[in-house]
PDB file of C-alpha atoms in Angstrom:
ATOM      1  CA  MET A 237     111.539  91.227  76.863  1.00 56.00           C
ATOM      2  CA  THR A 238     108.982  89.072  78.629  1.00 62.00           C
ATOM      3  CA  THR A 239     108.977  87.734  82.170  1.00 64.00           C
ATOM      4  CA  PRO A 240     109.564  83.976  82.350  1.00 63.00           C
ATOM      5  CA  ASP A 241     106.783  81.770  83.679  1.00 66.00           C
ATOM      6  CA  ALA A 242     107.480  81.621  87.416  1.00 57.00           C
ATOM      7  CA  HIS A 243     105.191  78.663  88.172  1.00 65.00           C
ATOM      8  CA  SER A 244     107.952  76.115  87.701  1.00 83.00           C
ATOM      9  CA  ARG A 245     110.868  78.252  88.860  1.00 92.00           C
ATOM     10  CA  VAL A 246     113.033  77.763  91.925  1.00 94.00           C
ATOM     11  CA  ALA A 247     115.169  80.503  93.460  1.00 95.00           C
ATOM     12  CA  VAL A 248     117.981  79.976  95.962  1.00 96.00           C
ATOM     13  CA  VAL A 249     118.522  83.122  98.022  1.00 96.00           C
ATOM     14  CA  THR A 250     121.440  83.444 100.416  1.00 95.00           C
ATOM     15  CA  GLY A 251     121.281  85.922 103.269  1.00 94.00           C
ATOM     16  CA  ALA A 252     117.485  85.796 103.334  1.00 94.00           C
ATOM     17  CA  SER A 253     117.225  86.339 107.087  1.00 93.00           C
ATOM     18  CA  ALA A 254     117.477  90.126 106.773  1.00 96.00           C
ATOM     19  CA  GLY A 255     118.040  93.071 104.469  1.00 96.00           C
ATOM     20  CA  ILE A 256     118.299  92.744 100.705  1.00 96.00           C
ATOM     21  CA  GLY A 257     118.212  88.946 100.813  1.00 96.00           C
ATOM     22  CA  GLU A 258     114.956  88.980 102.788  1.00 96.00           C
ATOM     23  CA  ALA A 259     113.366  91.494 100.427  1.00 96.00           C
ATOM     24  CA  THR A 260     114.497  89.467  97.416  1.00 95.00           C
ATOM     25  CA  ALA A 261     113.092  86.230  98.845  1.00 96.00           C
ATOM     26  CA  LYS A 262     109.744  87.869  99.633  1.00 96.00           C
ATOM     27  CA  THR A 263     109.512  89.467  96.189  1.00 96.00           C
ATOM     28  CA  LEU A 264     110.303  86.228  94.372  1.00 96.00           C
ATOM     29  CA  ALA A 265     107.831  84.285  96.520  1.00 95.00           C
ATOM     30  CA  ALA A 266     105.138  86.862  95.768  1.00 96.00           C
ATOM     31  CA  GLN A 267     105.823  86.336  92.054  1.00 94.00           C
ATOM     32  CA  GLY A 268     105.227  82.594  92.426  1.00 92.00           C
ATOM     33  CA  PHE A 269     108.766  81.289  92.748  1.00 94.00           C
ATOM     34  CA  HIS A 270     109.545  78.400  95.101  1.00 95.00           C
ATOM     35  CA  VAL A 271     112.162  80.058  97.308  1.00 96.00           C
ATOM     36  CA  ILE A 272     114.911  78.129  99.067  1.00 96.00           C
ATOM     37  CA  ALA A 273     116.530  80.372 101.646  1.00 91.00           C
TER      38      ALA A 273
END
């Protein structure tokens, strides 16, 4: 399985102010996703 191209990907993360949501948002952003939190 390959990782999809993240350059044109958008992720909506709820609960991104702390905890798992924050870690998820940071990880996705580091991988090139445009994160909406």
